[in-house]
Amino acid sequence: MLDVYLFRHGETYCNNDGRHTGWLPYGLNDTGREQADRAGEHFRDFPFDRYFCSDLVRTRETFEHIFGQRDDCEYTELLREANSGELAGMKYTECAEKYGERYAQARKTWSFRQFGGDDVEDLFARARGFLKKMEELPKDVHTVAAVTHAGTMRTLAVAWAETASDDCLEAVKAGGLHFAAVAAISDPVREDVPAAVARCLEAGIGIKIVTGDTPATAREIARQIGLWNDAADGERNHITGTEFAAMSDEELLERVQELKIMSRARPLDKQRLVKLLQQRGEVVAVTGDGTNDAPALNFANVGLSMGSGTSVAKDASDITLLDDSFASIATAVMWGRSLYRNIQRFVLFQLTINFAAITICFIGALFGTDMPLTVVQILWVNIIMDTFAAMAMASLPPNPEVMRDKPRPRDEFIITPAMARTLFTCGAAMVVVLLGMLFRWTILQGGLTVEQLTVFFSTFVFLQFWNMFNAKGFETCHSVFTCLGGCREFFLILAAIGVGQVLIVEFGGEVFRTEPLSWMQWAEVIGFTSLLAVSGEIIRAIHRKRKQLR
C-alpha cells in the first residue's frame, strides 16, 4: 500500500488519528488556505490538477475511501494482499478491474514532499527534467516562493509522477516529477518573546539562534524578536551550517561570540557551538525539545528543555520549561539574580553585626570595662542576626532592576567592593557610637549601672534594626521605603524585632540584665539610632543622582 496519496478536487483527507478534518478544494484545508493567502493573492487562483494529502493512516474509513465500500471479509483480505506485496506487480487495468478505478489511480500516483525554502528550490531542480527550463514554471510559483523566503513562512512543495515503482524514494530519484503546488505555513513569533529578548539583551545575555530554517527565514525571525539589526549586523553575525562545518575551531573561536544566527544547522552544530563558547569563557544555556538537541543540552552549563519535548531532551537537560516560553528564561534569570542579591544583603547584614560586636567586646576587654553584653543578650542578637535577618532578606520580592546589571564573573567573590565599603562604614559608625557611650559613662561615673547597660543593649539592637534598611537598599535604584506593599513580610519581621526588644527590656529582669526604660528614653534610643538608616538613604540618593547625570 502507498503511504501518501494524491486526491482529486472535493475529496476528503484524514489526520493521524483517522478522523475527517477538512476538504481539499485547493489542495489545503481552510487553515492552510489562510496561511497561503498571507503569502500572496496569487496562490488563491493557482491551477491545480492534483491534490495533496499527507500522513494518511490506514483506518477502515480511509481505506474504504480509496477502495470503496467493502464488507469485513473483503476488507481483511485486501489488507492482507496489500501488506504482503501481492499487488506490487499488478497492472493498472487489472487493479482497476479488481479493486476499482480510484485505487488504481492512487497506486500509480506518488507525492514528493519537502519542507523549507531551500527544499522548494530542490524540488524545482528535480522537476526541471520534465519542465526543461525553470522559467516554464508558473509565475505564481515564483511569487509564493519569493514571498515566503522573505518572511517567516515555511514552504511546502508538492510534485507528482506516475510510476510503477513500489519505493517512493526510487520514484523520486527517477525524476520526471510534475510540479503541482507550493504552500506557505506560518509559524508566528509569540507575542511575549520580543520583550523577553529585549530584557535578556539589556541584562548582558547574548542570544544566538540555531535553526534548520533558511538564512532568509532565520534573519526575519531574528528581526521580529529584536535580535537582528540590518544597519548594525552583517555577514559576520550570520553563518550557515555548511560554512560552520567547513571552518576550523581556531577560525570560529575568533568569530563565535559575534554570531547571532546559524541557519541550516545540523544536529551536532549546536553541540560544537556550545563547546566553542565555553572555550571563550562563556556560561552557556541551551534550549531544545528534540532528541537531536540532547548532546548540546548535556554539554551546556544550563540545559533548558521544553515541556512538550521528547523524554530524551528532558533527561539531558537541567531545567524543563513547562510553558515552552522564552519569557520564562528571562523570568528565571531575574529570580536568580534577585536571589543572589538577597544573599549578598544577608551576608552584609550579618558581617556588620559581627564586626561591631567583636570590636566592642575586644576593645572593652582591653580597657577593663564591664562586659557590655551578657550571654543571653548575645543569644537574642544572634537570633536577630541569623533567623530574623534570613527571613527578612528571603522575603524580599524579585526586582526587575537586576536585569540592567551586566553578568558577573564566575569567580567573583561574593563580597564586592561596594559591600565592603558599606560594611566597614556602618560597622565603624556603630563601634564609635557604642564605645563612646561605654567610655563616657565609665570615665564620668566610674562604672556602669544596669540602666546604662540596658540603654546600651537597646541601642545596639536598634542599630541593627535600622541597619536592616541599609542592607535592603544595597545596590537598588530606588528608596528603601518604596514598594511597601510588596515587602510586607520584611516590615512585619522588623516589627517583631522591635516589639521583642521592648518586651525583653521591660520584662526581662535579671535573666536579661535589664531595667524598664521610660518612654522618653525609648524615644531617644529609637530616634538617635534611626540616623543610621536616614544617613544611608541620603548617601544612596546622592549616588543614584550621580549615576543619572553620567
Coordinates of C-alpha atoms in Angstrom, one line a residue:
M1 CA 0.0 0.0 0.0
L2 CA 1.0 3.6 -0.6
D3 CA 2.0 5.8 2.4
V4 CA 0.9 9.0 0.7
Y5 CA -2.0 9.5 -1.8
L6 CA -3.0 12.4 -4.1
F7 CA -6.7 13.0 -4.4
R8 CA -8.8 15.0 -6.9
H9 CA -10.9 18.0 -6.2
G10 CA -13.5 17.7 -3.5
E11 CA -12.1 14.6 -1.8
T12 CA -11.5 14.5 1.9
Y13 CA -8.4 13.7 3.9
C14 CA -7.8 12.4 7.4
N15 CA -5.4 13.3 10.1
N16 CA -3.2 11.0 12.1
D17 CA -6.0 9.5 14.2
G18 CA -8.1 8.8 11.1
R19 CA -10.7 11.5 11.8
H20 CA -12.1 13.6 8.9
T21 CA -10.5 17.1 9.2
G22 CA -11.4 19.0 6.1
W23 CA -11.8 19.3 2.4
L24 CA -9.2 20.0 -0.3
P25 CA -10.7 22.4 -2.8
Y26 CA -7.3 24.0 -3.4
G27 CA -5.0 21.3 -2.0
L28 CA -5.2 22.6 1.5
N29 CA -7.7 22.8 4.3
D30 CA -9.1 26.1 5.5
T31 CA -6.3 26.9 7.8
G32 CA -3.7 26.1 5.2
R33 CA -5.5 28.4 2.7
E34 CA -5.5 31.2 5.2
Q35 CA -1.8 30.8 5.7
A36 CA -1.2 30.5 2.0
D37 CA -3.2 33.7 1.3
R38 CA -0.7 35.6 3.5
A39 CA 2.0 34.6 1.0
G40 CA 0.2 36.4 -1.7
E41 CA -3.1 36.5 -3.6
H42 CA -1.5 34.7 -6.5
F43 CA -1.8 31.4 -4.6
R44 CA -5.6 31.5 -4.5
D45 CA -6.0 31.0 -8.3
F46 CA -3.2 28.6 -8.7
P47 CA -4.2 26.0 -11.3
F48 CA -4.0 22.6 -9.6
D49 CA -4.5 19.3 -11.4
R50 CA -3.7 17.1 -8.4
Y51 CA -4.4 17.4 -4.8
F52 CA -2.3 16.5 -1.9
C53 CA -2.9 14.5 1.3
S54 CA -0.1 13.9 3.8
D55 CA 0.4 11.3 6.6
L56 CA -2.7 9.3 5.6
V57 CA -3.4 6.4 8.1
R58 CA -4.9 3.1 7.1
T59 CA -8.1 3.2 9.1
R60 CA -11.2 1.5 7.9
E61 CA -12.8 4.8 6.9
T62 CA -9.8 6.0 5.0
F63 CA -9.3 2.6 3.4
E64 CA -12.8 2.4 2.1
H65 CA -12.4 6.0 0.8
I66 CA -9.8 4.6 -1.6
F67 CA -11.2 1.1 -2.3
G68 CA -14.9 1.8 -1.9
Q69 CA -17.3 0.1 0.4
R70 CA -16.2 -3.4 1.5
D71 CA -17.5 -6.0 3.9
D72 CA -15.4 -7.3 6.7
C73 CA -14.1 -10.3 4.7
E74 CA -13.1 -8.3 1.7
Y75 CA -11.5 -5.6 3.9
T76 CA -9.4 -8.2 5.7
E77 CA -8.4 -9.9 2.5
L78 CA -7.5 -6.7 0.8
L79 CA -5.3 -5.6 3.7
R80 CA -3.6 -9.0 3.6
E81 CA -2.9 -8.7 -0.1
A82 CA -1.7 -5.1 0.2
N83 CA 0.7 -5.8 3.1
S84 CA 2.0 -9.0 1.5
G85 CA 3.1 -7.2 -1.7
E86 CA 0.8 -9.3 -4.0
L87 CA -0.5 -6.0 -5.6
A88 CA 3.0 -4.7 -6.4
G89 CA 3.2 -6.2 -9.9
M90 CA -0.4 -5.7 -10.9
K91 CA -1.1 -3.7 -14.0
Y92 CA -3.3 -0.6 -14.0
T93 CA -6.2 -2.4 -15.8
E94 CA -6.1 -5.4 -13.6
C95 CA -6.0 -3.3 -10.5
A96 CA -8.9 -1.2 -11.7
E97 CA -11.0 -4.2 -12.7
K98 CA -10.4 -6.0 -9.3
Y99 CA -10.4 -3.0 -6.8
G100 CA -11.9 -0.1 -8.7
E101 CA -10.6 2.9 -10.7
R102 CA -10.0 5.0 -7.7
Y103 CA -7.5 2.6 -6.1
A104 CA -5.7 2.1 -9.5
Q105 CA -5.2 5.8 -9.9
A106 CA -4.0 6.1 -6.3
R107 CA -1.5 3.3 -6.7
K108 CA 0.1 4.9 -9.7
T109 CA 0.5 8.3 -8.2
W110 CA 3.3 9.3 -5.8
S111 CA 3.7 12.5 -4.0
F112 CA 7.0 14.1 -3.1
R113 CA 7.2 16.4 -0.1
Q114 CA 9.9 18.7 1.1
F115 CA 9.9 21.3 3.8
G116 CA 11.8 24.6 3.9
G117 CA 12.6 27.2 1.3
D118 CA 15.8 25.6 0.0
D119 CA 13.9 22.3 -0.3
V120 CA 11.4 24.0 -2.6
E121 CA 14.2 25.1 -4.8
D122 CA 15.5 21.5 -4.7
L123 CA 12.1 20.3 -5.8
F124 CA 12.2 22.8 -8.7
A125 CA 15.5 21.4 -9.7
R126 CA 14.2 17.9 -9.7
A127 CA 11.2 19.0 -11.8
R128 CA 13.4 20.6 -14.4
G129 CA 13.9 17.4 -16.2
F130 CA 10.2 17.4 -17.1
L131 CA 9.8 21.1 -17.4
K132 CA 13.1 21.6 -19.2
K133 CA 13.5 25.2 -18.0
M134 CA 13.0 26.9 -14.7
E135 CA 11.2 29.7 -16.5
E136 CA 8.4 27.3 -17.6
L137 CA 7.1 27.1 -14.0
P138 CA 4.0 29.2 -13.5
K139 CA 4.8 32.7 -12.3
D140 CA 2.6 32.1 -9.3
V141 CA 5.1 29.6 -8.0
H142 CA 7.9 32.1 -8.1
T143 CA 5.7 34.7 -6.4
V144 CA 4.8 32.4 -3.5
A145 CA 8.3 31.1 -3.1
A146 CA 9.8 34.6 -3.1
V147 CA 7.3 36.0 -0.5
T148 CA 7.8 33.0 1.8
H149 CA 11.6 33.2 1.6
A150 CA 11.4 36.9 2.5
G151 CA 9.2 36.3 5.5
T152 CA 9.0 33.8 8.3
M153 CA 6.8 31.3 6.5
R154 CA 8.0 27.7 5.8
T155 CA 7.3 26.4 2.4
L156 CA 5.7 23.1 1.4
A157 CA 6.1 21.9 -2.2
V158 CA 4.3 19.1 -3.9
A159 CA 5.1 17.2 -7.1
W160 CA 3.8 14.0 -8.6
A161 CA 4.8 11.4 -11.1
E162 CA 3.2 8.2 -12.5
T163 CA 5.5 5.3 -11.7
A164 CA 5.4 1.5 -11.4
S165 CA 7.9 1.5 -8.6
D166 CA 6.8 0.4 -5.2
D167 CA 9.5 2.5 -3.5
C168 CA 8.7 6.2 -3.2
L169 CA 12.4 7.2 -2.8
E170 CA 13.3 5.3 -6.0
A171 CA 10.4 7.0 -7.8
V172 CA 11.7 10.4 -6.7
K173 CA 15.3 9.6 -7.8
A174 CA 14.0 8.6 -11.3
G175 CA 12.9 12.2 -11.9
G176 CA 10.2 13.3 -14.2
L177 CA 8.2 14.9 -11.4
H178 CA 5.3 17.2 -12.3
F179 CA 5.2 20.2 -10.1
A180 CA 1.8 20.6 -8.5
A181 CA 1.7 23.2 -5.8
V182 CA 3.6 25.2 -3.2
A183 CA 2.1 26.3 0.1
A184 CA 3.3 28.6 2.8
I185 CA 3.0 27.7 6.5
S186 CA 3.2 30.5 9.1
D187 CA 4.9 29.9 12.4
P188 CA 4.4 33.3 14.1
V189 CA 6.6 34.5 17.0
R190 CA 4.9 34.5 20.4
E191 CA 3.8 38.0 21.5
D192 CA 5.9 37.9 24.7
V193 CA 9.1 36.9 23.0
P194 CA 10.4 40.3 21.7
A195 CA 10.0 41.8 25.2
A196 CA 11.8 38.8 26.8
V197 CA 14.6 39.1 24.3
A198 CA 15.0 42.8 25.0
R199 CA 15.2 42.1 28.7
C200 CA 17.9 39.4 28.2
L201 CA 19.9 41.7 25.9
E202 CA 19.7 44.5 28.4
A203 CA 20.9 42.1 31.1
G204 CA 24.0 41.4 29.0
I205 CA 22.9 38.0 27.9
G206 CA 23.9 37.1 24.3
I207 CA 21.2 35.3 22.3
K208 CA 22.0 33.1 19.4
I209 CA 19.5 31.4 17.0
V210 CA 20.5 27.9 15.8
T211 CA 17.9 26.7 13.4
G212 CA 17.4 24.4 10.4
D213 CA 15.5 27.2 8.6
T214 CA 16.7 29.1 5.6
P215 CA 19.0 32.1 6.1
A216 CA 16.2 34.5 5.0
T217 CA 13.7 33.0 7.3
A218 CA 16.1 32.9 10.3
R219 CA 17.1 36.6 9.7
E220 CA 13.4 37.6 9.5
I221 CA 12.6 35.8 12.8
A222 CA 15.6 37.4 14.4
R223 CA 14.5 40.8 13.1
Q224 CA 11.0 40.3 14.5
I225 CA 12.2 39.4 18.0
G226 CA 14.7 42.4 18.1
L227 CA 17.9 40.3 17.8
W228 CA 18.9 41.4 14.2
N229 CA 19.5 44.9 13.2
D230 CA 20.0 45.4 9.4
A231 CA 22.0 48.6 10.0
A232 CA 24.5 47.1 12.5
D233 CA 24.6 43.4 11.7
G234 CA 26.1 41.7 8.7
E235 CA 27.6 38.5 7.4
R236 CA 29.9 38.2 10.3
N237 CA 26.9 37.8 12.6
H238 CA 25.4 35.1 10.5
I239 CA 26.6 31.7 9.4
T240 CA 25.2 28.6 7.7
G241 CA 25.7 25.1 8.9
T242 CA 27.8 24.3 5.8
E243 CA 30.1 27.2 6.5
F244 CA 30.3 26.4 10.2
A245 CA 31.3 22.8 9.4
A246 CA 34.0 24.0 6.9
M247 CA 35.7 26.3 9.4
S248 CA 38.3 25.1 11.9
D249 CA 37.9 25.7 15.7
E250 CA 40.6 28.3 15.6
E251 CA 38.8 30.3 13.0
L252 CA 35.5 30.0 14.8
L253 CA 36.9 31.0 18.2
E254 CA 37.6 34.5 16.7
R255 CA 34.1 34.8 15.5
V256 CA 31.8 32.7 17.7
Q257 CA 30.9 35.4 20.2
E258 CA 29.8 37.8 17.4
L259 CA 27.5 35.2 15.8
K260 CA 23.7 35.8 16.2
I261 CA 22.3 33.3 13.7
M262 CA 23.2 29.9 12.5
S263 CA 20.8 28.8 9.8
R264 CA 20.6 25.4 8.1
A265 CA 22.2 23.9 11.2
R266 CA 22.8 20.2 11.6
P267 CA 22.2 18.4 15.0
L268 CA 25.8 18.4 16.0
D269 CA 26.5 22.0 15.1
K270 CA 24.7 23.2 18.2
Q271 CA 26.9 21.0 20.4
R272 CA 30.1 22.3 18.7
L273 CA 28.9 25.8 19.2
V274 CA 28.4 25.2 22.9
K275 CA 31.9 23.9 23.3
L276 CA 33.4 26.8 21.4
L277 CA 31.6 29.4 23.5
Q278 CA 32.7 27.6 26.7
Q279 CA 36.3 27.8 25.4
R280 CA 35.8 31.5 25.2
G281 CA 34.9 31.6 28.9
E282 CA 31.1 31.9 28.4
V283 CA 28.5 30.4 30.6
V284 CA 26.2 28.7 28.0
A285 CA 22.5 27.9 28.3
V286 CA 20.8 25.9 25.6
T287 CA 17.2 25.4 24.7
G288 CA 15.9 22.3 22.8
D289 CA 13.0 20.0 22.5
G290 CA 14.1 17.2 20.3
T291 CA 16.3 14.1 20.6
N292 CA 18.9 15.8 18.3
D293 CA 19.3 18.6 20.9
A294 CA 20.3 16.2 23.7
P295 CA 24.1 16.4 23.1
A296 CA 24.0 20.2 23.3
L297 CA 21.7 20.2 26.3
N298 CA 24.1 17.8 28.1
F299 CA 27.2 19.8 27.3
A300 CA 25.7 23.2 28.2
N301 CA 26.2 24.8 31.6
V302 CA 22.4 25.0 31.8
G303 CA 20.2 22.8 29.6
L304 CA 16.7 24.0 29.1
S305 CA 14.2 21.5 27.6
M306 CA 10.7 22.2 26.6
G307 CA 7.7 20.7 28.4
S308 CA 6.4 19.4 25.1
G309 CA 9.8 18.0 24.1
T310 CA 10.9 14.4 24.0
S311 CA 11.9 12.5 27.1
V312 CA 15.5 12.2 25.8
A313 CA 15.8 16.0 25.7
K314 CA 14.3 16.3 29.2
D315 CA 16.6 13.7 30.6
A316 CA 19.6 15.5 29.1
S317 CA 18.6 19.0 30.4
D318 CA 18.8 20.6 33.8
I319 CA 15.5 22.5 33.7
T320 CA 12.3 21.9 31.9
L321 CA 10.1 24.8 30.8
L322 CA 6.6 23.6 31.2
D323 CA 5.1 26.5 29.3
D324 CA 7.6 26.3 26.4
S325 CA 8.0 30.1 26.7
F326 CA 11.3 32.0 26.2
A327 CA 9.9 34.6 28.6
S328 CA 10.3 32.0 31.3
I329 CA 14.0 32.1 30.8
A330 CA 14.1 35.9 31.3
T331 CA 12.0 35.5 34.4
A332 CA 14.3 32.7 35.7
V333 CA 17.3 35.0 35.2
M334 CA 15.6 37.8 37.1
W335 CA 14.8 35.4 40.0
G336 CA 18.3 34.0 40.1
R337 CA 19.9 37.4 40.2
S338 CA 17.5 38.7 42.8
L339 CA 18.2 35.7 45.0
Y340 CA 21.9 36.2 44.7
R341 CA 21.4 39.9 45.6
N342 CA 19.4 38.9 48.7
I343 CA 22.1 36.5 49.7
Q344 CA 24.6 39.4 49.5
R345 CA 22.3 41.6 51.6
F346 CA 22.1 38.9 54.3
V347 CA 25.9 38.5 54.3
L348 CA 26.3 42.2 54.5
F349 CA 23.9 42.5 57.5
Q350 CA 25.5 39.6 59.3
L351 CA 29.1 40.7 58.9
T352 CA 28.2 44.3 60.0
I353 CA 26.7 43.0 63.3
N354 CA 29.7 40.6 63.8
F355 CA 32.2 43.3 63.1
A356 CA 30.6 45.7 65.6
A357 CA 30.0 43.1 68.3
I358 CA 33.5 41.6 68.1
T359 CA 35.2 45.0 68.0
I360 CA 33.2 46.3 71.0
C361 CA 33.9 43.2 73.2
F362 CA 37.6 43.2 72.3
I363 CA 38.3 46.8 72.9
G364 CA 36.1 46.8 76.1
A365 CA 38.1 43.9 77.4
L366 CA 41.4 45.7 76.7
F367 CA 40.3 48.7 78.7
G368 CA 38.8 46.6 81.6
T369 CA 35.2 47.7 81.3
D370 CA 32.3 45.6 82.4
M371 CA 31.0 43.0 79.9
P372 CA 28.7 45.2 77.9
L373 CA 26.5 42.3 76.6
T374 CA 25.6 39.2 78.6
V375 CA 25.4 35.7 77.1
V376 CA 21.6 35.8 77.0
Q377 CA 21.7 39.2 75.3
I378 CA 24.1 37.9 72.7
L379 CA 21.8 35.0 72.1
W380 CA 19.0 37.4 71.3
V381 CA 21.3 39.3 69.0
N382 CA 22.2 36.0 67.2
I383 CA 18.5 35.3 66.7
I384 CA 18.1 38.7 65.1
M385 CA 21.3 38.2 63.1
D386 CA 20.5 34.7 61.9
T387 CA 16.8 33.8 61.9
F388 CA 15.1 37.1 61.5
A389 CA 17.6 38.6 59.1
A390 CA 17.5 35.5 56.9
M391 CA 13.7 35.5 56.9
A392 CA 13.6 39.3 56.1
M393 CA 16.0 39.1 53.2
A394 CA 14.5 36.0 51.8
S395 CA 11.1 37.6 51.8
L396 CA 12.2 40.5 49.5
P397 CA 10.5 40.1 46.1
P398 CA 12.5 39.8 42.9
N399 CA 13.4 43.2 41.4
P400 CA 13.3 43.7 37.7
E401 CA 16.1 46.3 38.1
V402 CA 18.6 43.5 38.4
M403 CA 18.2 42.8 34.6
R404 CA 20.0 46.1 34.0
D405 CA 23.2 44.7 35.5
K406 CA 25.8 43.0 33.5
P407 CA 26.7 39.4 34.2
R408 CA 29.2 38.9 37.0
P409 CA 32.3 36.8 36.5
R410 CA 32.0 33.2 37.6
D411 CA 34.9 33.5 40.0
E412 CA 33.8 36.8 41.6
F413 CA 33.9 36.9 45.4
I414 CA 30.5 37.3 47.0
I415 CA 31.7 40.3 49.0
T416 CA 32.1 43.1 46.4
P417 CA 34.0 46.3 47.0
A418 CA 30.6 48.1 47.4
M419 CA 29.7 45.6 50.1
A420 CA 33.0 46.1 51.9
R421 CA 32.6 49.9 51.9
T422 CA 29.1 49.6 53.3
L423 CA 30.2 47.0 55.9
F424 CA 33.1 49.0 57.3
T425 CA 31.3 52.3 57.1
C426 CA 28.2 51.2 59.0
G427 CA 30.2 48.9 61.3
A428 CA 32.6 51.7 62.2
A429 CA 29.7 54.1 62.9
M430 CA 28.2 51.6 65.3
V431 CA 31.5 51.0 67.0
V432 CA 32.2 54.7 67.5
V433 CA 28.7 55.3 69.0
L434 CA 28.7 52.3 71.3
L435 CA 32.2 52.6 72.5
G436 CA 31.6 56.3 73.1
M437 CA 28.7 55.5 75.3
L438 CA 30.7 53.0 77.3
F439 CA 33.8 55.2 77.8
R440 CA 31.7 58.3 78.6
W441 CA 29.8 56.5 81.4
T442 CA 32.9 54.8 82.7
I443 CA 35.1 57.9 82.8
L444 CA 32.4 60.3 84.1
Q445 CA 30.8 57.9 86.6
G446 CA 33.5 55.4 87.3
G447 CA 31.3 52.4 86.3
L448 CA 28.2 51.2 84.5
T449 CA 24.8 50.8 86.1
V450 CA 22.1 48.3 85.0
E451 CA 20.1 51.1 83.5
Q452 CA 23.0 52.3 81.4
L453 CA 23.8 48.8 80.2
T454 CA 20.1 48.4 79.3
V455 CA 20.3 51.6 77.2
F456 CA 23.5 50.3 75.7
F457 CA 21.8 46.9 74.8
S458 CA 18.8 48.6 73.3
T459 CA 20.9 51.0 71.3
F460 CA 22.9 48.1 69.9
V461 CA 19.8 46.2 68.9
F462 CA 18.1 49.2 67.3
L463 CA 21.2 50.0 65.4
Q464 CA 20.9 46.6 63.8
F465 CA 17.2 47.3 63.4
W466 CA 17.9 50.4 61.3
N467 CA 20.8 48.8 59.6
M468 CA 18.4 46.3 58.1
F469 CA 17.2 49.1 55.9
N470 CA 20.7 49.7 54.7
A471 CA 21.1 46.1 53.8
K472 CA 17.7 46.2 52.0
G473 CA 18.7 49.2 50.0
F474 CA 22.1 47.7 48.9
E475 CA 22.5 48.0 45.1
T476 CA 19.0 49.3 44.5
C477 CA 17.9 52.2 42.2
H478 CA 15.1 53.4 44.5
S479 CA 14.4 54.3 48.1
V480 CA 14.1 51.6 50.6
F481 CA 10.7 52.9 51.6
T482 CA 9.2 52.2 48.2
C483 CA 7.2 49.0 47.4
L484 CA 5.9 48.8 51.0
G485 CA 3.1 46.5 49.9
G486 CA 5.4 44.1 48.1
C487 CA 7.7 43.9 51.2
R488 CA 5.0 43.3 53.8
E489 CA 6.9 40.3 55.3
F490 CA 10.1 42.4 55.6
F491 CA 8.4 45.1 57.7
L492 CA 6.5 42.5 59.8
I493 CA 9.8 40.9 60.7
L494 CA 11.2 44.3 61.6
A495 CA 8.1 45.0 63.8
A496 CA 8.7 41.6 65.5
I497 CA 12.3 42.6 66.3
G498 CA 11.2 46.0 67.7
V499 CA 8.4 44.6 69.8
G500 CA 10.6 41.7 71.0
Q501 CA 13.3 44.1 72.2
V502 CA 10.8 46.3 74.1
L503 CA 9.3 43.2 75.8
I504 CA 12.8 41.9 76.7
V505 CA 13.8 45.2 78.3
E506 CA 10.5 45.8 80.1
F507 CA 10.0 42.2 81.4
G508 CA 13.4 40.5 81.1
G509 CA 14.6 41.5 84.5
E510 CA 17.6 39.6 85.9
V511 CA 17.5 37.0 83.1
F512 CA 18.4 39.6 80.5
R513 CA 20.1 42.0 83.0
T514 CA 17.7 44.8 82.1
E515 CA 15.6 47.5 83.7
P516 CA 12.4 49.1 82.3
L517 CA 13.1 52.3 80.4
S518 CA 10.9 55.4 80.3
W519 CA 9.1 56.4 77.1
M520 CA 11.4 59.3 76.8
Q521 CA 14.4 57.0 76.9
W522 CA 12.8 54.8 74.3
A523 CA 12.2 57.8 72.0
E524 CA 15.8 58.9 72.4
V525 CA 17.1 55.4 71.6
I526 CA 14.9 54.8 68.6
G527 CA 15.3 58.4 67.2
F528 CA 19.0 58.5 67.7
T529 CA 19.7 55.1 66.1
S530 CA 17.4 55.9 63.1
L531 CA 20.0 58.3 61.9
L532 CA 21.9 55.3 60.6
A533 CA 19.1 54.5 58.2
V534 CA 18.5 58.1 57.3
S535 CA 22.2 58.8 56.5
G536 CA 22.4 55.6 54.5
E537 CA 19.3 56.7 52.5
I538 CA 20.8 60.1 51.8
I539 CA 24.1 58.6 50.6
R540 CA 22.3 56.2 48.3
A541 CA 20.2 59.0 46.9
I542 CA 23.3 61.0 46.1
H543 CA 24.9 58.0 44.3
R544 CA 21.7 57.5 42.3
K545 CA 21.7 61.1 41.3
R546 CA 25.3 60.9 40.1
K547 CA 24.5 57.8 38.0
Q548 CA 21.7 59.7 36.3
L549 CA 23.9 62.6 35.5
R550 CA 26.6 60.4 33.8

